[in-house]
PDB file of N, CA, C and O in Angstrom:
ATOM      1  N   UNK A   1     -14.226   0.366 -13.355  1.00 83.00           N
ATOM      2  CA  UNK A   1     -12.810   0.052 -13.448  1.00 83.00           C
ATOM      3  C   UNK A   1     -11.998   1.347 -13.436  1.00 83.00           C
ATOM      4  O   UNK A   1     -12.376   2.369 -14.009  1.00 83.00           O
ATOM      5  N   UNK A   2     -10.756   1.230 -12.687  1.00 83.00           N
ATOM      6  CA  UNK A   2      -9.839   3.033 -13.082  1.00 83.00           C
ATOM      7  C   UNK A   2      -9.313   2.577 -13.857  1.00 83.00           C
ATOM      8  O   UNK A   2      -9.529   1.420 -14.219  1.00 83.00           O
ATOM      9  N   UNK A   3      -8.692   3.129 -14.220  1.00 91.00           N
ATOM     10  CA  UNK A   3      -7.734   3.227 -15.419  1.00 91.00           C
ATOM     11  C   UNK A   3      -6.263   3.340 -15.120  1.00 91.00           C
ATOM     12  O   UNK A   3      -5.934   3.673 -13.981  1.00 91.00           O
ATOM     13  N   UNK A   4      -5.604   3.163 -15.778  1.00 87.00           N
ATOM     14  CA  UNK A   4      -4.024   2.970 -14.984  1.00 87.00           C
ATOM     15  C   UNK A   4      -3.563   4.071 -14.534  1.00 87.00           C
ATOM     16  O   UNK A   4      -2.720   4.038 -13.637  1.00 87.00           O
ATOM     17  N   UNK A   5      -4.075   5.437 -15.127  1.00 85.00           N
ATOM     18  CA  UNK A   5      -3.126   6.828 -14.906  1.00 85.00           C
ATOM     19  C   UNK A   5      -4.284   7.198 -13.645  1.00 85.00           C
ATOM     20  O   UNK A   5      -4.136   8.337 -13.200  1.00 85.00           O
ATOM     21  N   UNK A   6      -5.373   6.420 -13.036  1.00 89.00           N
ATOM     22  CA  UNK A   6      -5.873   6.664 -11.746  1.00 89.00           C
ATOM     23  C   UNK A   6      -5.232   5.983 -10.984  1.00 89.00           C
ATOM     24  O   UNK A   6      -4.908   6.557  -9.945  1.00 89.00           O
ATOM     25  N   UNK A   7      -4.810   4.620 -11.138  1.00 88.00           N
ATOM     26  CA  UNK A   7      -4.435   4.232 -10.257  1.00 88.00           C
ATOM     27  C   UNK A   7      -3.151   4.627  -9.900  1.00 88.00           C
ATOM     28  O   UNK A   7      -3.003   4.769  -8.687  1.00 88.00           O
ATOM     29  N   UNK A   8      -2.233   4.836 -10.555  1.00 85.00           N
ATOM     30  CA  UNK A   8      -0.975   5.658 -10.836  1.00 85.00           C
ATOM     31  C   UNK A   8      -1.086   7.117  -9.464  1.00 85.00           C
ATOM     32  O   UNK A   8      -0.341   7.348  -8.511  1.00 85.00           O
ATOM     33  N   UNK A   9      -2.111   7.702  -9.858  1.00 84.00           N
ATOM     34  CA  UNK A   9      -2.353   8.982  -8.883  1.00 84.00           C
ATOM     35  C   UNK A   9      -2.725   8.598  -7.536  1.00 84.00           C
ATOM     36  O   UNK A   9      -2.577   9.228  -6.489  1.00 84.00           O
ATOM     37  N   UNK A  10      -3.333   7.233  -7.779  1.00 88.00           N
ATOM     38  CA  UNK A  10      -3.985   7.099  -6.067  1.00 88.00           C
ATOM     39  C   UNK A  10      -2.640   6.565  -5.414  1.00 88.00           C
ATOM     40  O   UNK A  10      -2.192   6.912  -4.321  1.00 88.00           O
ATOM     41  N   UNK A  11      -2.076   5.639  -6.310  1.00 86.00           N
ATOM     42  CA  UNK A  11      -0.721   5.195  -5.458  1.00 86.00           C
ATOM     43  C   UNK A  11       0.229   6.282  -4.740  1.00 86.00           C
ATOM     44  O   UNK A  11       0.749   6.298  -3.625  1.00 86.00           O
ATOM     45  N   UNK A  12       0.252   7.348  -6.019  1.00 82.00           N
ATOM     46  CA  UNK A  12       1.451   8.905  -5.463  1.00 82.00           C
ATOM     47  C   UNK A  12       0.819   9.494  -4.222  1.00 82.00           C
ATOM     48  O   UNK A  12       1.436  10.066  -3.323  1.00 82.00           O
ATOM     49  N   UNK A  13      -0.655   9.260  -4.286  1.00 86.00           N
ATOM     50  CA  UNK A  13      -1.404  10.356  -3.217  1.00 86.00           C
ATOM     51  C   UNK A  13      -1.136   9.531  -1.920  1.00 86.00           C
ATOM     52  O   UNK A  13      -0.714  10.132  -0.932  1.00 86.00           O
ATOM     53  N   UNK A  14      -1.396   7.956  -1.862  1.00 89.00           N
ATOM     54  CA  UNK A  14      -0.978   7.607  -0.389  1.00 89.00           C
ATOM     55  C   UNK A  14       0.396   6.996  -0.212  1.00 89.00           C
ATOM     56  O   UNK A  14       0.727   6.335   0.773  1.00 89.00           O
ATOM     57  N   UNK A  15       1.225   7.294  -1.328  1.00 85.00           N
ATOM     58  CA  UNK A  15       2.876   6.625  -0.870  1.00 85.00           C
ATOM     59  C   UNK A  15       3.117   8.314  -0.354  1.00 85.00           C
ATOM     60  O   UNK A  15       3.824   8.324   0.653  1.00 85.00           O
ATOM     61  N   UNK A  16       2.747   9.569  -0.750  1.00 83.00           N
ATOM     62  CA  UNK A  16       3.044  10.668  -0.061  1.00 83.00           C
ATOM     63  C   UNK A  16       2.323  10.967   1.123  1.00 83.00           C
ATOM     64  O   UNK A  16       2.895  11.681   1.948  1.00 83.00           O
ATOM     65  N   UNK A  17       1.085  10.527   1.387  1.00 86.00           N
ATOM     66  CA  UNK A  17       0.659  10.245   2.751  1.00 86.00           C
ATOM     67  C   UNK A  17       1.223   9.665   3.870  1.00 86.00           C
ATOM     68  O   UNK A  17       1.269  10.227   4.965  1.00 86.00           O
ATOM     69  N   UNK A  18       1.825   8.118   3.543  1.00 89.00           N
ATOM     70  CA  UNK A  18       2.387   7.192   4.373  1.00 89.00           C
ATOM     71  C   UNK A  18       3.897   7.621   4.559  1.00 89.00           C
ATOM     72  O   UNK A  18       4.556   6.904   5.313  1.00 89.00           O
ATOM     73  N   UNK A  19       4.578   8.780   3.922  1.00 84.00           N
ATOM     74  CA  UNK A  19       6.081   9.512   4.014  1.00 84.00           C
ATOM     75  C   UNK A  19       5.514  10.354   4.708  1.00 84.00           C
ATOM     76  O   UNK A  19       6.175  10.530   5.731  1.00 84.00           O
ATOM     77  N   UNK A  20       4.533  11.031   4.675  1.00 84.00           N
ATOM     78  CA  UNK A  20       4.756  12.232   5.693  1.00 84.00           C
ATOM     79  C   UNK A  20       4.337  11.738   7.204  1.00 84.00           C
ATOM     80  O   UNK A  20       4.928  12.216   8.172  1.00 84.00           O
ATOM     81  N   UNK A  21       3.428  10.887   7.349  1.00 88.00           N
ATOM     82  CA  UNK A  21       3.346  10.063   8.446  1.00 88.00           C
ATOM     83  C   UNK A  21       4.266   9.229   9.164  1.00 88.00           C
ATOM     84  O   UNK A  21       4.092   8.913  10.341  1.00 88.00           O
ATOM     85  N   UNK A  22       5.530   8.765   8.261  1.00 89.00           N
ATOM     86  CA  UNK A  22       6.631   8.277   8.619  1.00 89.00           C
ATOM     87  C   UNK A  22       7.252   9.313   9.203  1.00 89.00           C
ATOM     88  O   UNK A  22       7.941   9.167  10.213  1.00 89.00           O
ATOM     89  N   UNK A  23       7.065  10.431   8.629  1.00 85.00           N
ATOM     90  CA  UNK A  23       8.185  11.867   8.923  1.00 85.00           C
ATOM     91  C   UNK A  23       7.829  12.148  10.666  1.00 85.00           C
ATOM     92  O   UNK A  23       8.688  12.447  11.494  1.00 85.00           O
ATOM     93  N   UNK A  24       6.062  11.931  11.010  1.00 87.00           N
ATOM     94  CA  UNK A  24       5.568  12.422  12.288  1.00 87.00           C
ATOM     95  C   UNK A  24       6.092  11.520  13.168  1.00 87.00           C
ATOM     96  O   UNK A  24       6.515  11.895  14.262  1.00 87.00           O
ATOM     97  N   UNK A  25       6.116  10.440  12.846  1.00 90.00           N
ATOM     98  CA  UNK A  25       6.162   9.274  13.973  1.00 90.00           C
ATOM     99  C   UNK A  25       7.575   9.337  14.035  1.00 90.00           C
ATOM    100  O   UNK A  25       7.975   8.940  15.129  1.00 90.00           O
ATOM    101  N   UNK A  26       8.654   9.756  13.116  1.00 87.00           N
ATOM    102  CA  UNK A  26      10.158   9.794  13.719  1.00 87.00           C
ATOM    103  C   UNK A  26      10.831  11.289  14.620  1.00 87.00           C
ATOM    104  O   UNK A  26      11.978  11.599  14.942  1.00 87.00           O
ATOM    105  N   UNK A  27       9.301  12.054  14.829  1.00 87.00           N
ATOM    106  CA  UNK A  27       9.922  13.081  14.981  1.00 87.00           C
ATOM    107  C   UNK A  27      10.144  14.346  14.408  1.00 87.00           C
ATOM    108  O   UNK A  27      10.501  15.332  15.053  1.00 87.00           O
ATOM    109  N   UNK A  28       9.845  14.310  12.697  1.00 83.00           N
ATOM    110  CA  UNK A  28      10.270  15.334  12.476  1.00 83.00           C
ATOM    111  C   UNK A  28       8.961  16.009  12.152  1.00 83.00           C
ATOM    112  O   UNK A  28       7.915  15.510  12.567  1.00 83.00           O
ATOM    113  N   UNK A  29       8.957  17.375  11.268  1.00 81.00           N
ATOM    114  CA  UNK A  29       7.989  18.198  11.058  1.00 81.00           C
ATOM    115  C   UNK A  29       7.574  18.915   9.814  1.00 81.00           C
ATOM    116  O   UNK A  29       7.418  20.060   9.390  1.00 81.00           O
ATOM    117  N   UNK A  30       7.448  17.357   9.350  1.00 74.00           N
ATOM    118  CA  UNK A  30       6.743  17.779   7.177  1.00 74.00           C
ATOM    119  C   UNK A  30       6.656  18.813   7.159  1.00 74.00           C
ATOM    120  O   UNK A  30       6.039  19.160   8.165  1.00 74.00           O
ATOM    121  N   UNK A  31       7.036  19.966   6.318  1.00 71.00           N
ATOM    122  CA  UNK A  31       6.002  20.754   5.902  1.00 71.00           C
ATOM    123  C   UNK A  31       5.044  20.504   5.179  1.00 71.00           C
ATOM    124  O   UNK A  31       4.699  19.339   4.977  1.00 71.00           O
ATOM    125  N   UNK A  32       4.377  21.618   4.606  1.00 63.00           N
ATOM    126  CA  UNK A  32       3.221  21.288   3.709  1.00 63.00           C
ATOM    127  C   UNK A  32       3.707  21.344   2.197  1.00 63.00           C
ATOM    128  O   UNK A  32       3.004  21.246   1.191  1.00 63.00           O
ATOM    129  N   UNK A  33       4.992  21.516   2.278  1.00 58.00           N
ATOM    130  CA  UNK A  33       5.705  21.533   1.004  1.00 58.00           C
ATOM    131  C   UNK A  33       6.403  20.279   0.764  1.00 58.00           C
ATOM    132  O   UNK A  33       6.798  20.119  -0.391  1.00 58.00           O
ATOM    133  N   UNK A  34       6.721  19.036   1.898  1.00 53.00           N
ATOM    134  CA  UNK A  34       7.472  18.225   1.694  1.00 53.00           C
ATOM    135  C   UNK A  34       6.664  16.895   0.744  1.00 53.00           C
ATOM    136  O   UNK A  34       5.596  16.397   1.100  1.00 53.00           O
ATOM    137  N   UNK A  35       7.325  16.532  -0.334  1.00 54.00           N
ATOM    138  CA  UNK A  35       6.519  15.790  -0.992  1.00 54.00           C
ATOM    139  C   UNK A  35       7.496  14.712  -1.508  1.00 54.00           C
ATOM    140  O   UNK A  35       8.515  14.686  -0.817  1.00 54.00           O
ATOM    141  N   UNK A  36       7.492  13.850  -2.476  1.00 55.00           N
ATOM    142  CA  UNK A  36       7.925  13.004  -3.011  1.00 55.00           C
ATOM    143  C   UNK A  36       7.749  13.266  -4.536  1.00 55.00           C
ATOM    144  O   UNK A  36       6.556  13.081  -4.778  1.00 55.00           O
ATOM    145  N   UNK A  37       8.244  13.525  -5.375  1.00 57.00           N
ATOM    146  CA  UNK A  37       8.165  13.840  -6.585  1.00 57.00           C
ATOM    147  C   UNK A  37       9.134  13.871  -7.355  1.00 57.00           C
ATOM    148  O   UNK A  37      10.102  14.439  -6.851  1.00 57.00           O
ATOM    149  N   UNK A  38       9.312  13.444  -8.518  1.00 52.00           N
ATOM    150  CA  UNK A  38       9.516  13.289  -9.683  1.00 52.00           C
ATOM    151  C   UNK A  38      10.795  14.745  -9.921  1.00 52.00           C
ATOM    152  O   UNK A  38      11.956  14.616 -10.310  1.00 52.00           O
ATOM    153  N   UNK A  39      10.197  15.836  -9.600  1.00 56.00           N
ATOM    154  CA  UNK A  39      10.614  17.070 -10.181  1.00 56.00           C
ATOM    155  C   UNK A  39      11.616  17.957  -8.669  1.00 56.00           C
ATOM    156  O   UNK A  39      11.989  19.121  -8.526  1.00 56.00           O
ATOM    157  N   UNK A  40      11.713  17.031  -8.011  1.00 61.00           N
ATOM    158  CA  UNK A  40      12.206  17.359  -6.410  1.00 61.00           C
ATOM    159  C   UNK A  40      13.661  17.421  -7.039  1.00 61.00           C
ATOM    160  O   UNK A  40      14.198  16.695  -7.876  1.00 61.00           O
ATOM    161  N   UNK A  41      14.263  18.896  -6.126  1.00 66.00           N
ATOM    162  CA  UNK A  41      15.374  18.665  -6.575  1.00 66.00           C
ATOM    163  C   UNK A  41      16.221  18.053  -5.883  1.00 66.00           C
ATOM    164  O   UNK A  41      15.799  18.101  -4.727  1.00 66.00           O
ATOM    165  N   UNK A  42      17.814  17.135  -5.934  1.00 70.00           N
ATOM    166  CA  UNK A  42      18.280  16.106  -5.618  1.00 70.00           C
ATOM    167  C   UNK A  42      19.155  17.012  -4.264  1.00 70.00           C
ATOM    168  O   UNK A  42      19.196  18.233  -4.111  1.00 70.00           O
ATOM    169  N   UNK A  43      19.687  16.115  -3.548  1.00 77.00           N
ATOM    170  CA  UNK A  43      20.183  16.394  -2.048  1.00 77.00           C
ATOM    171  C   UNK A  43      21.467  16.472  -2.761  1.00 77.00           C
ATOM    172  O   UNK A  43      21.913  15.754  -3.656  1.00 77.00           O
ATOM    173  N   UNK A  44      21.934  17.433  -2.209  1.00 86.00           N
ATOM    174  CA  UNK A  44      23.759  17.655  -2.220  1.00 86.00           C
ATOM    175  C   UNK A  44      23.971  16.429  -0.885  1.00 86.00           C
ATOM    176  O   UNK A  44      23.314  16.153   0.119  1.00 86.00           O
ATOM    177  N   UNK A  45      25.438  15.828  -1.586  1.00 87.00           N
ATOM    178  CA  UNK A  45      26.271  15.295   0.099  1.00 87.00           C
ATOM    179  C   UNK A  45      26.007  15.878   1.089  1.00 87.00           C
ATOM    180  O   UNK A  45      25.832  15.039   1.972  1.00 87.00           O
ATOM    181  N   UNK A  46      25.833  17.163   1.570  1.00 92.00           N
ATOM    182  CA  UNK A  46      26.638  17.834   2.494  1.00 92.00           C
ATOM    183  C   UNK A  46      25.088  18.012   3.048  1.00 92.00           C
ATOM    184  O   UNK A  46      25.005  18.519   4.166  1.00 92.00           O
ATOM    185  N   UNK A  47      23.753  17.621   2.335  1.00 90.00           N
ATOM    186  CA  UNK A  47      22.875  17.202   2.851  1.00 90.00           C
ATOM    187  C   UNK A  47      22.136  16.112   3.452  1.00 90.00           C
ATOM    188  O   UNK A  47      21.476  16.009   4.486  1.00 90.00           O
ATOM    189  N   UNK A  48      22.526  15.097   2.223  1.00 86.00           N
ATOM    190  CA  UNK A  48      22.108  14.077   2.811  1.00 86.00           C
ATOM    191  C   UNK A  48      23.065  13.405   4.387  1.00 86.00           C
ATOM    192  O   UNK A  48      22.451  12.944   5.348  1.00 86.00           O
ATOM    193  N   UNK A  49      24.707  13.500   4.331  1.00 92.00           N
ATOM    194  CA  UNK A  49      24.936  13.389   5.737  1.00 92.00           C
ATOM    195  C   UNK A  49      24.623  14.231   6.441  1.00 92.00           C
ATOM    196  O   UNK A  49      25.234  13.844   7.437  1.00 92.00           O
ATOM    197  N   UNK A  50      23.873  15.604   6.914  1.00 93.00           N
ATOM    198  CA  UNK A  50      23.024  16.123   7.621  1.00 93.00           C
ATOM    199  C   UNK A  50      22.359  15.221   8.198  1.00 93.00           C
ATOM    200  O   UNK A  50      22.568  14.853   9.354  1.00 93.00           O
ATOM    201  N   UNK A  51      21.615  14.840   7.555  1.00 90.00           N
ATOM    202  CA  UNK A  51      20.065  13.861   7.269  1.00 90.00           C
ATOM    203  C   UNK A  51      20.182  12.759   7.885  1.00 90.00           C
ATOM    204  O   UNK A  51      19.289  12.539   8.702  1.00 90.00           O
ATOM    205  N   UNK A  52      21.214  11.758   7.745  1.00 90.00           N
ATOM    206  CA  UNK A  52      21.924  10.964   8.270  1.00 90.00           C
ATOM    207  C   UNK A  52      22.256  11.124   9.672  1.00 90.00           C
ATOM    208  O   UNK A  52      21.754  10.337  10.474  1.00 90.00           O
ATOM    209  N   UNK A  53      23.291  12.337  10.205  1.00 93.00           N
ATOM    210  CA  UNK A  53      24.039  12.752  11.132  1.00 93.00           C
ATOM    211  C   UNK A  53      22.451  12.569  12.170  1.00 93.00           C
ATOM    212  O   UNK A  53      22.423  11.751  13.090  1.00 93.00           O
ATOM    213  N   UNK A  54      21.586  13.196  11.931  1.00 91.00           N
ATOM    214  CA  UNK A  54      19.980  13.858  12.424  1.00 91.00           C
ATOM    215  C   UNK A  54      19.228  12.115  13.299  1.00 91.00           C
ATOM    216  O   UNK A  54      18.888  11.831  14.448  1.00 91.00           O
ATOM    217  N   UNK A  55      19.262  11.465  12.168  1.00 89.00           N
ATOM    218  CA  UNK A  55      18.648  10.172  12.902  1.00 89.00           C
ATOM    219  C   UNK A  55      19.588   9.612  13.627  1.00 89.00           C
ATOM    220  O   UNK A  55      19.135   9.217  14.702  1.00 89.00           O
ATOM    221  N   UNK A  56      21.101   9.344  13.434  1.00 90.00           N
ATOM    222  CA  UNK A  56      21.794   8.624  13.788  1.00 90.00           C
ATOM    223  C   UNK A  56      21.449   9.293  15.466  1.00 90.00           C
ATOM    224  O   UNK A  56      20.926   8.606  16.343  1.00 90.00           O
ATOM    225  N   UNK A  57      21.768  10.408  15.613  1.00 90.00           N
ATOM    226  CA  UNK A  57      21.368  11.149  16.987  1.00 90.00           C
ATOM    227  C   UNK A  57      20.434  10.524  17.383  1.00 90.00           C
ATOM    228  O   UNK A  57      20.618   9.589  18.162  1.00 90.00           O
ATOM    229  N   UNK A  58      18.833  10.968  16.834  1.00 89.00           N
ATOM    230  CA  UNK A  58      18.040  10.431  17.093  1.00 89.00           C
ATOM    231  C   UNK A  58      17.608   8.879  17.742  1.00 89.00           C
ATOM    232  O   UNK A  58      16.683   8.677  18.529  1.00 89.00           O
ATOM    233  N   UNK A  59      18.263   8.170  17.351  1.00 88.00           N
ATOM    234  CA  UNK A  59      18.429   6.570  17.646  1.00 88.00           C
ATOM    235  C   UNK A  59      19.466   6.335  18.734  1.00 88.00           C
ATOM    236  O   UNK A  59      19.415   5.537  19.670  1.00 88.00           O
ATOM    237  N   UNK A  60      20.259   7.057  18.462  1.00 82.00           N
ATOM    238  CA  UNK A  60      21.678   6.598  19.610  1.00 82.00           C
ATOM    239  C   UNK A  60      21.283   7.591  21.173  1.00 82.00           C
ATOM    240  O   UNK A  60      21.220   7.389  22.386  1.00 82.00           O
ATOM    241  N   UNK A  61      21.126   8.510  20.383  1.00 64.00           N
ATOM    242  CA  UNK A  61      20.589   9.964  22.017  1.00 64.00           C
ATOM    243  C   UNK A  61      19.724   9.821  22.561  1.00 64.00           C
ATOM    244  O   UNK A  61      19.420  10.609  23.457  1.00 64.00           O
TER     245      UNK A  61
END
């Protein structure tokens, strides 16, 4: 049986797998630093519509 704080880790290890694989298939180019975490620091506005501005291209161009 795992235990909850395994299963806890296996979930983080492939919900950050299946994001960076989302990241390849739209195009962009994970680093090896890009992760999902807890301790990530938060997007300014002036980033996240970047981010935004980036796909909207992407989809419409």
């Amino acid at each position: 049986m795992l235990t909850q704080a395994k299963k806890l880790a296996r979930f983080r290890q492939i919900r950050r797998r299946n994001y960076r694989a989302s990241l390849r298939l739209e195009g962009f180019a994970p680093s090896s630093q890009t992760h999902l975490d807890e301790q990530a620091p938060l997007l300014s506005p002036q980033d996240i519509e970047s981010r935004i501005a980036q796909i909207k291209a992407r989809y419409v161009g």
